[in-house]
Amino acid sequence: MSCAGAPPDRRQRIEQKAAQKVAAESEQLLAALRQREDCRPEFEAFLRCLSTTSAASAADAARRSGRPLLKLLCVQAPLELIHAAGFHPFRVFSGSLAASALAAGNLPALTCPLLRAVLGELRLNAAPAAGWVLPATCDWVTRFPEMLRLCEVDDSSAIWWLELPRLKNRADGRERWLTEIWRLKEFLERLAGRGIGRNALLDSIAAYARAAAARQKLRQARIEGRLAPLWFMLVMSAFFLDEVSAWTASVERLLAVLTPQRTQARENGSGRVFLAGSPIVFPNFKLPLLLEEAGLSVVADDLCSSERIFPGTTVVEDESLFGLVSALAGSYHQGCLCPVFADNERRVNNIFNQRDEAGFQGVVFNVLKGCHPYDLESYSLEAPLKAQGLKFIRLETDYTQEDRQNLLTRLEAYRGIR
Amino acid sequence: MKLQIGIDLGSTAIKTVIARDGEILWRGRTNTAPGQEAHATRLIESGLGELRLTADAVGGVAVTGYGKKLFAGARVRVDEISANAAGLFRLSGGAARTIVNIGGQDLKALRLDENGRVTDFRMNDKCAAGTGRFFELAARLLDIPLDQFAAVSRQARLELELNSTCVVFAESEMVSLLARGTPREEILKALHRSVARRAAGLLGRDVSGPVWLDGGPARNAGLVEALEDELMTEIKVLEEPQHTVAYGALLALQAAGDG
Ligand code: SF4
């Protein structure tokens, strides 16, 4: 019987147990990270943000930012617009196995583990929010409200859909998307009870541009071996858990202490890899830890939970309100590297483009079992990447730990391939 | 010339090879059990004893396999895919280009270049279908010793299909076939075909030249025939196919200048 259908006392007991397990998963990883030799005091700001379950983290994020939350899935809703409306944009995601197990009984077996974990966490604590913004990306996300109901999540926040044109290269798709963004603006204004002015939007765009600049420096630090890939991922994981300017300030403080000398990693050619594919979400750092154990260094990635957790800087040429909204719409649609789009050659080109800068010899492609967009793409990318001399490995996994040894064996052998 | 020792700490068995200058002097095997390091050490001691040699004669120990981190005295640790490639390439006289390895818990397909380096490999995920565990289960269920598998399956008159490749489902499928009175040899033959299909699927269809099969189950001629039928190419098996990985680990000592 699924937990949702259990009698109230049993259900309460199951949920209490699950909540303990969810918290324990984060605590274990955080304790392990704090014990690492390369842990610095400057990481504390990020570790603290991640120190609670994601639902509780949401409440903390609202408190830290001093703004009501606006919950999001995926990366296509312009954060600047939400921020300018006075909300804290909060991407809801979870890497908790216990949370995923809690929701499993109410959902098909091959549901995206990430969404299953999100639903489990929301069952435990839906965290009050002004609303949801859901871009219609993959099939699972598109059915998310239905899954909220199936999992009996107690969340009455208003849901606003963004209908995402899957063809980016067509003018009518771009126009439809621009209309969607204007409608989102109206929705946010209704929720906030006030208009989004040009100045507020300019300020928000500037705040996210500063965050993007800080991320760029972090990327560089990772490429140069000054910042371990695992820490990079952790810093990015904390992005939505703090006010954007506070996160940027914490990153700046960290950057100031990352010594400029290069470590061995830069010279270690065959061990330098690009990590692509499905998101890897805290506290499920199984793969990043195994990559480290296998002697592989992720010097660049395109995960929407890491380097791509928020888009690049929006270039503004026309500072009118229309110009700002258009620029945001363009950068969040045209710039998006999610594989749900039909015409997305940019994904493979992005890997080639980063190759010279980051100096990697191979691509590790992570497929979350049940994540169809990335699963399919892992097959499409293999041939073009290999044709360009990049070694490639596809790893299909989920949130469980039982395939650790199997994955490690493959990663170690992959490292040896020249 | 000092001795080189290679140990493969696998999920179901510990295999050890003792060699001098790459020439195999002794091979040993014991089941995996808690305290792997002590078991491996005892295996080495018994090998040295049979060779009438002492520990002083040992130049270095190389370890591979799932338990490779559990053996403290290792001079070199090698991943089992690289060890498999190195061992089989050398033992095949440099002929092997395609390898299928069936271990206790995993199934691997490797492709090598003309220098014996791994150019590509595939490995099953956490599902144990088509691995040694599958055969152990069948041996228990059908009550046929593993070394009789080939002889028994050759007696099958009908070609049955085993629909499940999942160990758990295959078990219940075998149970229901037995309950319906299906002859054991037919079930066994179907099992060989099912594993062969899975190995072939891992390898892909573009196989040219012979395929080298190693790992414990490679001694099962019934499986070899099934794989041959499936891939329609020659399947080659070395004399002691379960020791190629341990031997490959030992070769890493030479590469590291320790042997
Ligand atoms: S794209 Fe993949 S990881 Fe993301 S929500 Fe959809 S199925 Fe899940």
PDB file of N, CA, C and O in Angstrom, chain A residues 246-312:
ATOM      1  N   ALA A 246      23.484  37.652  -1.827  1.00  0.00           N
ATOM      2  CA  ALA A 246      24.205  37.017  -0.720  1.00  0.00           C
ATOM      3  C   ALA A 246      25.014  35.829  -1.247  1.00  0.00           C
ATOM      4  O   ALA A 246      26.170  35.624  -0.856  1.00  0.00           O
ATOM      5  N   TRP A 247      24.417  35.046  -2.160  1.00  0.00           N
ATOM      6  CA  TRP A 247      25.144  33.916  -2.749  1.00  0.00           C
ATOM      7  C   TRP A 247      26.379  34.439  -3.488  1.00  0.00           C
ATOM      8  O   TRP A 247      27.488  33.921  -3.340  1.00  0.00           O
ATOM      9  N   THR A 248      26.179  35.512  -4.257  1.00  0.00           N
ATOM     10  CA  THR A 248      27.292  36.082  -5.031  1.00  0.00           C
ATOM     11  C   THR A 248      28.406  36.547  -4.081  1.00  0.00           C
ATOM     12  O   THR A 248      29.589  36.297  -4.329  1.00  0.00           O
ATOM     13  N   ALA A 249      28.004  37.187  -2.987  1.00  0.00           N
ATOM     14  CA  ALA A 249      29.015  37.668  -2.034  1.00  0.00           C
ATOM     15  C   ALA A 249      29.784  36.490  -1.427  1.00  0.00           C
ATOM     16  O   ALA A 249      31.009  36.552  -1.269  1.00  0.00           O
ATOM     17  N   SER A 250      29.070  35.397  -1.138  1.00  0.00           N
ATOM     18  CA  SER A 250      29.754  34.214  -0.572  1.00  0.00           C
ATOM     19  C   SER A 250      30.735  33.639  -1.592  1.00  0.00           C
ATOM     20  O   SER A 250      31.830  33.188  -1.238  1.00  0.00           O
ATOM     21  N   VAL A 251      30.335  33.645  -2.861  1.00  0.00           N
ATOM     22  CA  VAL A 251      31.237  33.135  -3.913  1.00  0.00           C
ATOM     23  C   VAL A 251      32.462  34.046  -4.025  1.00  0.00           C
ATOM     24  O   VAL A 251      33.601  33.563  -4.132  1.00  0.00           O
ATOM     25  N   GLU A 252      32.240  35.343  -3.957  1.00  0.00           N
ATOM     26  CA  GLU A 252      33.375  36.281  -4.053  1.00  0.00           C
ATOM     27  C   GLU A 252      34.361  36.047  -2.911  1.00  0.00           C
ATOM     28  O   GLU A 252      35.571  36.076  -3.111  1.00  0.00           O
ATOM     29  N   ARG A 253      33.815  35.800  -1.716  1.00  0.00           N
ATOM     30  CA  ARG A 253      34.698  35.539  -0.565  1.00  0.00           C
ATOM     31  C   ARG A 253      35.515  34.264  -0.798  1.00  0.00           C
ATOM     32  O   ARG A 253      36.689  34.197  -0.498  1.00  0.00           O
ATOM     33  N   LEU A 254      34.863  33.273  -1.375  1.00  0.00           N
ATOM     34  CA  LEU A 254      35.558  32.015  -1.659  1.00  0.00           C
ATOM     35  C   LEU A 254      36.635  32.233  -2.721  1.00  0.00           C
ATOM     36  O   LEU A 254      37.779  31.780  -2.562  1.00  0.00           O
ATOM     37  N   LEU A 255      36.271  32.956  -3.771  1.00  0.00           N
ATOM     38  CA  LEU A 255      37.228  33.179  -4.859  1.00  0.00           C
ATOM     39  C   LEU A 255      38.493  33.868  -4.349  1.00  0.00           C
ATOM     40  O   LEU A 255      39.592  33.599  -4.821  1.00  0.00           O
ATOM     41  N   ALA A 256      38.308  34.748  -3.374  1.00  0.00           N
ATOM     42  CA  ALA A 256      39.452  35.508  -2.858  1.00  0.00           C
ATOM     43  C   ALA A 256      40.497  34.611  -2.207  1.00  0.00           C
ATOM     44  O   ALA A 256      41.667  34.983  -2.131  1.00  0.00           O
ATOM     45  N   VAL A 257      40.087  33.435  -1.739  1.00  0.00           N
ATOM     46  CA  VAL A 257      41.071  32.573  -1.055  1.00  0.00           C
ATOM     47  C   VAL A 257      41.515  31.385  -1.904  1.00  0.00           C
ATOM     48  O   VAL A 257      42.318  30.577  -1.454  1.00  0.00           O
ATOM     49  N   LEU A 258      40.973  31.267  -3.087  1.00  0.00           N
ATOM     50  CA  LEU A 258      41.411  30.144  -3.938  1.00  0.00           C
ATOM     51  C   LEU A 258      42.748  30.510  -4.551  1.00  0.00           C
ATOM     52  O   LEU A 258      42.830  31.409  -5.375  1.00  0.00           O
ATOM     53  N   THR A 259      43.776  29.823  -4.121  1.00  0.00           N
ATOM     54  CA  THR A 259      45.135  30.195  -4.526  1.00  0.00           C
ATOM     55  C   THR A 259      45.318  30.059  -6.035  1.00  0.00           C
ATOM     56  O   THR A 259      44.778  29.139  -6.649  1.00  0.00           O
ATOM     57  N   PRO A 260      46.082  30.949  -6.615  1.00  0.00           N
ATOM     58  CA  PRO A 260      46.195  30.944  -8.070  1.00  0.00           C
ATOM     59  C   PRO A 260      47.015  29.813  -8.668  1.00  0.00           C
ATOM     60  O   PRO A 260      46.903  29.543  -9.842  1.00  0.00           O
ATOM     61  N   GLN A 261      47.835  29.109  -7.854  1.00  0.00           N
ATOM     62  CA  GLN A 261      48.664  28.090  -8.508  1.00  0.00           C
ATOM     63  C   GLN A 261      47.836  26.893  -8.964  1.00  0.00           C
ATOM     64  O   GLN A 261      46.859  26.544  -8.329  1.00  0.00           O
ATOM     65  N   ARG A 262      48.275  26.324 -10.037  1.00  0.00           N
ATOM     66  CA  ARG A 262      47.535  25.206 -10.599  1.00  0.00           C
ATOM     67  C   ARG A 262      47.917  23.921  -9.879  1.00  0.00           C
ATOM     68  O   ARG A 262      49.057  23.736  -9.504  1.00  0.00           O
ATOM     69  N   THR A 263      46.934  23.055  -9.757  1.00  0.00           N
ATOM     70  CA  THR A 263      47.241  21.770  -9.133  1.00  0.00           C
ATOM     71  C   THR A 263      47.553  20.769 -10.246  1.00  0.00           C
ATOM     72  O   THR A 263      47.496  21.098 -11.422  1.00  0.00           O
ATOM     73  N   GLN A 264      47.820  19.566  -9.825  1.00  0.00           N
ATOM     74  CA  GLN A 264      48.148  18.480 -10.750  1.00  0.00           C
ATOM     75  C   GLN A 264      47.067  18.266 -11.805  1.00  0.00           C
ATOM     76  O   GLN A 264      47.359  17.879 -12.910  1.00  0.00           O
ATOM     77  N   ALA A 265      45.821  18.539 -11.390  1.00  0.00           N
ATOM     78  CA  ALA A 265      44.696  18.209 -12.253  1.00  0.00           C
ATOM     79  C   ALA A 265      44.851  18.770 -13.661  1.00  0.00           C
ATOM     80  O   ALA A 265      44.475  18.140 -14.634  1.00  0.00           O
ATOM     81  N   ARG A 266      45.414  19.979 -13.769  1.00  0.00           N
ATOM     82  CA  ARG A 266      45.546  20.614 -15.078  1.00  0.00           C
ATOM     83  C   ARG A 266      46.413  19.753 -16.014  1.00  0.00           C
ATOM     84  O   ARG A 266      46.137  19.638 -17.191  1.00  0.00           O
ATOM     85  N   GLU A 267      47.470  19.174 -15.451  1.00  0.00           N
ATOM     86  CA  GLU A 267      48.378  18.384 -16.288  1.00  0.00           C
ATOM     87  C   GLU A 267      47.827  16.986 -16.558  1.00  0.00           C
ATOM     88  O   GLU A 267      48.238  16.312 -17.484  1.00  0.00           O
ATOM     89  N   ASN A 268      46.898  16.584 -15.731  1.00  0.00           N
ATOM     90  CA  ASN A 268      46.427  15.214 -15.737  1.00  0.00           C
ATOM     91  C   ASN A 268      45.405  14.989 -16.862  1.00  0.00           C
ATOM     92  O   ASN A 268      44.210  14.875 -16.619  1.00  0.00           O
ATOM     93  N   GLY A 269      45.916  14.968 -18.108  1.00  0.00           N
ATOM     94  CA  GLY A 269      45.059  14.992 -19.292  1.00  0.00           C
ATOM     95  C   GLY A 269      43.930  13.990 -19.325  1.00  0.00           C
ATOM     96  O   GLY A 269      42.772  14.378 -19.412  1.00  0.00           O
ATOM     97  N   SER A 270      44.257  12.692 -19.236  1.00  0.00           N
ATOM     98  CA  SER A 270      43.220  11.689 -19.466  1.00  0.00           C
ATOM     99  C   SER A 270      42.173  11.683 -18.367  1.00  0.00           C
ATOM    100  O   SER A 270      41.097  11.134 -18.527  1.00  0.00           O
ATOM    101  N   GLY A 271      42.473  12.318 -17.250  1.00  0.00           N
ATOM    102  CA  GLY A 271      41.520  12.345 -16.149  1.00  0.00           C
ATOM    103  C   GLY A 271      40.564  13.522 -16.217  1.00  0.00           C
ATOM    104  O   GLY A 271      39.662  13.633 -15.402  1.00  0.00           O
ATOM    105  N   ARG A 272      40.764  14.427 -17.181  1.00  0.00           N
ATOM    106  CA  ARG A 272      39.900  15.627 -17.256  1.00  0.00           C
ATOM    107  C   ARG A 272      38.679  15.325 -18.112  1.00  0.00           C
ATOM    108  O   ARG A 272      38.810  14.934 -19.267  1.00  0.00           O
ATOM    109  N   VAL A 273      37.522  15.516 -17.525  1.00  0.00           N
ATOM    110  CA  VAL A 273      36.297  15.169 -18.260  1.00  0.00           C
ATOM    111  C   VAL A 273      35.247  16.270 -18.175  1.00  0.00           C
ATOM    112  O   VAL A 273      35.274  17.122 -17.289  1.00  0.00           O
ATOM    113  N   PHE A 274      34.320  16.175 -19.111  1.00  0.00           N
ATOM    114  CA  PHE A 274      33.136  17.035 -19.143  1.00  0.00           C
ATOM    115  C   PHE A 274      31.978  16.175 -18.647  1.00  0.00           C
ATOM    116  O   PHE A 274      31.810  15.045 -19.101  1.00  0.00           O
ATOM    117  N   LEU A 275      31.202  16.689 -17.725  1.00  0.00           N
ATOM    118  CA  LEU A 275      30.069  15.927 -17.197  1.00  0.00           C
ATOM    119  C   LEU A 275      28.782  16.461 -17.811  1.00  0.00           C
ATOM    120  O   LEU A 275      28.469  17.653 -17.686  1.00  0.00           O
ATOM    121  N   ALA A 276      28.067  15.571 -18.492  1.00  0.00           N
ATOM    122  CA  ALA A 276      26.836  15.986 -19.179  1.00  0.00           C
ATOM    123  C   ALA A 276      25.678  15.131 -18.694  1.00  0.00           C
ATOM    124  O   ALA A 276      25.867  14.122 -18.019  1.00  0.00           O
ATOM    125  N   GLY A 277      24.473  15.539 -19.058  1.00  0.00           N
ATOM    126  CA  GLY A 277      23.319  14.675 -18.828  1.00  0.00           C
ATOM    127  C   GLY A 277      22.343  15.164 -17.781  1.00  0.00           C
ATOM    128  O   GLY A 277      22.227  16.361 -17.514  1.00  0.00           O
ATOM    129  N   SER A 278      21.650  14.205 -17.184  1.00  0.00           N
ATOM    130  CA  SER A 278      20.607  14.511 -16.204  1.00  0.00           C
ATOM    131  C   SER A 278      21.206  15.215 -14.989  1.00  0.00           C
ATOM    132  O   SER A 278      22.377  15.003 -14.663  1.00  0.00           O
ATOM    133  N   PRO A 279      20.381  16.011 -14.316  1.00  0.00           N
ATOM    134  CA  PRO A 279      20.896  16.725 -13.146  1.00  0.00           C
ATOM    135  C   PRO A 279      21.369  15.807 -12.022  1.00  0.00           C
ATOM    136  O   PRO A 279      20.868  14.695 -11.871  1.00  0.00           O
ATOM    137  N   ILE A 280      22.343  16.294 -11.265  1.00  0.00           N
ATOM    138  CA  ILE A 280      22.837  15.584 -10.073  1.00  0.00           C
ATOM    139  C   ILE A 280      22.529  16.513  -8.906  1.00  0.00           C
ATOM    140  O   ILE A 280      23.028  17.630  -8.851  1.00  0.00           O
ATOM    141  N   VAL A 281      21.672  16.049  -8.025  1.00  0.00           N
ATOM    142  CA  VAL A 281      21.130  16.958  -7.031  1.00  0.00           C
ATOM    143  C   VAL A 281      21.559  16.558  -5.617  1.00  0.00           C
ATOM    144  O   VAL A 281      21.513  15.378  -5.261  1.00  0.00           O
ATOM    145  N   PHE A 282      21.950  17.543  -4.845  1.00  0.00           N
ATOM    146  CA  PHE A 282      22.292  17.343  -3.440  1.00  0.00           C
ATOM    147  C   PHE A 282      21.116  16.685  -2.715  1.00  0.00           C
ATOM    148  O   PHE A 282      19.979  17.073  -2.950  1.00  0.00           O
ATOM    149  N   PRO A 283      21.287  15.698  -1.840  1.00  0.00           N
ATOM    150  CA  PRO A 283      22.559  15.159  -1.366  1.00  0.00           C
ATOM    151  C   PRO A 283      22.991  13.902  -2.127  1.00  0.00           C
ATOM    152  O   PRO A 283      23.817  13.157  -1.628  1.00  0.00           O
ATOM    153  N   ASN A 284      22.438  13.691  -3.302  1.00  0.00           N
ATOM    154  CA  ASN A 284      22.858  12.503  -4.042  1.00  0.00           C
ATOM    155  C   ASN A 284      24.107  12.816  -4.862  1.00  0.00           C
ATOM    156  O   ASN A 284      24.023  13.054  -6.059  1.00  0.00           O
ATOM    157  N   PHE A 285      25.243  12.858  -4.191  1.00  0.00           N
ATOM    158  CA  PHE A 285      26.508  13.152  -4.859  1.00  0.00           C
ATOM    159  C   PHE A 285      27.266  11.858  -5.164  1.00  0.00           C
ATOM    160  O   PHE A 285      28.484  11.835  -5.199  1.00  0.00           O
ATOM    161  N   LYS A 286      26.519  10.779  -5.351  1.00  0.00           N
ATOM    162  CA  LYS A 286      27.150   9.485  -5.623  1.00  0.00           C
ATOM    163  C   LYS A 286      28.133   9.593  -6.795  1.00  0.00           C
ATOM    164  O   LYS A 286      29.304   9.208  -6.669  1.00  0.00           O
ATOM    165  N   LEU A 287      27.653  10.105  -7.901  1.00  0.00           N
ATOM    166  CA  LEU A 287      28.501  10.125  -9.089  1.00  0.00           C
ATOM    167  C   LEU A 287      29.699  11.070  -8.947  1.00  0.00           C
ATOM    168  O   LEU A 287      30.830  10.666  -9.251  1.00  0.00           O
ATOM    169  N   PRO A 288      29.508  12.308  -8.479  1.00  0.00           N
ATOM    170  CA  PRO A 288      30.690  13.160  -8.305  1.00  0.00           C
ATOM    171  C   PRO A 288      31.741  12.532  -7.385  1.00  0.00           C
ATOM    172  O   PRO A 288      32.941  12.636  -7.646  1.00  0.00           O
ATOM    173  N   LEU A 289      31.291  11.858  -6.344  1.00  0.00           N
ATOM    174  CA  LEU A 289      32.253  11.224  -5.433  1.00  0.00           C
ATOM    175  C   LEU A 289      32.963  10.061  -6.115  1.00  0.00           C
ATOM    176  O   LEU A 289      34.171   9.869  -5.959  1.00  0.00           O
ATOM    177  N   LEU A 290      32.222   9.288  -6.911  1.00  0.00           N
ATOM    178  CA  LEU A 290      32.845   8.164  -7.620  1.00  0.00           C
ATOM    179  C   LEU A 290      33.815   8.669  -8.688  1.00  0.00           C
ATOM    180  O   LEU A 290      34.866   8.068  -8.917  1.00  0.00           O
ATOM    181  N   LEU A 291      33.452   9.764  -9.330  1.00  0.00           N
ATOM    182  CA  LEU A 291      34.357  10.336 -10.334  1.00  0.00           C
ATOM    183  C   LEU A 291      35.690  10.690  -9.679  1.00  0.00           C
ATOM    184  O   LEU A 291      36.759  10.401 -10.214  1.00  0.00           O
ATOM    185  N   GLU A 292      35.595  11.293  -8.522  1.00  0.00           N
ATOM    186  CA  GLU A 292      36.816  11.637  -7.775  1.00  0.00           C
ATOM    187  C   GLU A 292      37.611  10.386  -7.443  1.00  0.00           C
ATOM    188  O   GLU A 292      38.819  10.331  -7.630  1.00  0.00           O
ATOM    189  N   GLU A 293      36.895   9.374  -6.944  1.00  0.00           N
ATOM    190  CA  GLU A 293      37.549   8.133  -6.519  1.00  0.00           C
ATOM    191  C   GLU A 293      38.251   7.463  -7.697  1.00  0.00           C
ATOM    192  O   GLU A 293      39.302   6.846  -7.538  1.00  0.00           O
ATOM    193  N   ALA A 294      37.668   7.611  -8.881  1.00  0.00           N
ATOM    194  CA  ALA A 294      38.258   6.989 -10.068  1.00  0.00           C
ATOM    195  C   ALA A 294      39.373   7.850 -10.659  1.00  0.00           C
ATOM    196  O   ALA A 294      39.939   7.520 -11.700  1.00  0.00           O
ATOM    197  N   GLY A 295      39.671   8.980 -10.025  1.00  0.00           N
ATOM    198  CA  GLY A 295      40.738   9.851 -10.523  1.00  0.00           C
ATOM    199  C   GLY A 295      40.317  10.704 -11.702  1.00  0.00           C
ATOM    200  O   GLY A 295      41.149  11.142 -12.491  1.00  0.00           O
ATOM    201  N   LEU A 296      39.022  10.944 -11.823  1.00  0.00           N
ATOM    202  CA  LEU A 296      38.528  11.781 -12.919  1.00  0.00           C
ATOM    203  C   LEU A 296      38.162  13.161 -12.382  1.00  0.00           C
ATOM    204  O   LEU A 296      37.561  13.273 -11.320  1.00  0.00           O
ATOM    205  N   SER A 297      38.523  14.169 -13.128  1.00  0.00           N
ATOM    206  CA  SER A 297      38.275  15.529 -12.671  1.00  0.00           C
ATOM    207  C   SER A 297      37.297  16.211 -13.624  1.00  0.00           C
ATOM    208  O   SER A 297      37.589  16.393 -14.803  1.00  0.00           O
ATOM    209  N   VAL A 298      36.142  16.579 -13.096  1.00  0.00           N
ATOM    210  CA  VAL A 298      35.127  17.245 -13.937  1.00  0.00           C
ATOM    211  C   VAL A 298      35.523  18.709 -14.065  1.00  0.00           C
ATOM    212  O   VAL A 298      35.374  19.482 -13.126  1.00  0.00           O
ATOM    213  N   VAL A 299      36.038  19.082 -15.218  1.00  0.00           N
ATOM    214  CA  VAL A 299      36.503  20.463 -15.368  1.00  0.00           C
ATOM    215  C   VAL A 299      35.440  21.363 -15.989  1.00  0.00           C
ATOM    216  O   VAL A 299      35.589  22.584 -16.019  1.00  0.00           O
ATOM    217  N   ALA A 300      34.374  20.755 -16.488  1.00  0.00           N
ATOM    218  CA  ALA A 300      33.256  21.550 -17.033  1.00  0.00           C
ATOM    219  C   ALA A 300      32.038  20.644 -17.056  1.00  0.00           C
ATOM    220  O   ALA A 300      32.170  19.418 -17.040  1.00  0.00           O
ATOM    221  N   ASP A 301      30.863  21.242 -17.054  1.00  0.00           N
ATOM    222  CA  ASP A 301      29.653  20.421 -17.108  1.00  0.00           C
ATOM    223  C   ASP A 301      28.528  21.208 -17.748  1.00  0.00           C
ATOM    224  O   ASP A 301      28.646  22.432 -17.945  1.00  0.00           O
ATOM    225  N   ASP A 302      27.462  20.494 -18.094  1.00  0.00           N
ATOM    226  CA  ASP A 302      26.290  21.227 -18.599  1.00  0.00           C
ATOM    227  C   ASP A 302      25.031  20.805 -17.829  1.00  0.00           C
ATOM    228  O   ASP A 302      23.933  20.820 -18.352  1.00  0.00           O
ATOM    229  N   LEU A 303      25.208  20.463 -16.564  1.00  0.00           N
ATOM    230  CA  LEU A 303      24.069  20.007 -15.775  1.00  0.00           C
ATOM    231  C   LEU A 303      23.215  21.197 -15.339  1.00  0.00           C
ATOM    232  O   LEU A 303      23.739  22.216 -14.906  1.00  0.00           O
ATOM    233  N   CYS A 304      21.895  20.995 -15.401  1.00  0.00           N
ATOM    234  CA  CYS A 304      21.010  22.082 -14.971  1.00  0.00           C
ATOM    235  C   CYS A 304      20.945  22.169 -13.448  1.00  0.00           C
ATOM    236  O   CYS A 304      20.195  22.969 -12.901  1.00  0.00           O
ATOM    237  N   SER A 305      21.739  21.333 -12.778  1.00  0.00           N
ATOM    238  CA  SER A 305      21.833  21.415 -11.324  1.00  0.00           C
ATOM    239  C   SER A 305      23.186  21.988 -10.922  1.00  0.00           C
ATOM    240  O   SER A 305      23.463  22.153  -9.745  1.00  0.00           O
ATOM    241  N   SER A 306      24.032  22.252 -11.900  1.00  0.00           N
ATOM    242  CA  SER A 306      25.388  22.701 -11.574  1.00  0.00           C
ATOM    243  C   SER A 306      25.710  23.966 -12.366  1.00  0.00           C
ATOM    244  O   SER A 306      25.164  25.026 -12.098  1.00  0.00           O
ATOM    245  N   GLU A 307      26.542  23.817 -13.405  1.00  0.00           N
ATOM    246  CA  GLU A 307      26.951  25.006 -14.144  1.00  0.00           C
ATOM    247  C   GLU A 307      25.756  25.751 -14.759  1.00  0.00           C
ATOM    248  O   GLU A 307      25.751  26.956 -14.901  1.00  0.00           O
ATOM    249  N   ARG A 308      24.736  25.009 -15.119  1.00  0.00           N
ATOM    250  CA  ARG A 308      23.578  25.588 -15.807  1.00  0.00           C
ATOM    251  C   ARG A 308      22.409  25.817 -14.848  1.00  0.00           C
ATOM    252  O   ARG A 308      21.266  25.919 -15.278  1.00  0.00           O
ATOM    253  N   ILE A 309      22.684  25.900 -13.547  1.00  0.00           N
ATOM    254  CA  ILE A 309      21.583  26.031 -12.581  1.00  0.00           C
ATOM    255  C   ILE A 309      20.853  27.358 -12.795  1.00  0.00           C
ATOM    256  O   ILE A 309      19.674  27.487 -12.525  1.00  0.00           O
ATOM    257  N   PHE A 310      21.584  28.352 -13.286  1.00  0.00           N
ATOM    258  CA  PHE A 310      20.902  29.547 -13.779  1.00  0.00           C
ATOM    259  C   PHE A 310      21.571  29.942 -15.086  1.00  0.00           C
ATOM    260  O   PHE A 310      22.741  29.643 -15.300  1.00  0.00           O
ATOM    261  N   PRO A 311      20.818  30.593 -15.977  1.00  0.00           N
ATOM    262  CA  PRO A 311      21.366  30.864 -17.315  1.00  0.00           C
ATOM    263  C   PRO A 311      22.486  31.897 -17.294  1.00  0.00           C
ATOM    264  O   PRO A 311      22.787  32.473 -16.234  1.00  0.00           O
ATOM    265  N   GLY A 312      23.061  32.123 -18.439  1.00  0.00           N
ATOM    266  CA  GLY A 312      24.143  33.107 -18.552  1.00  0.00           C
ATOM    267  C   GLY A 312      23.584  34.523 -18.459  1.00  0.00           C
ATOM    268  O   GLY A 312      22.374  34.737 -18.337  1.00  0.00           O
TER     269      GLY A 312
END
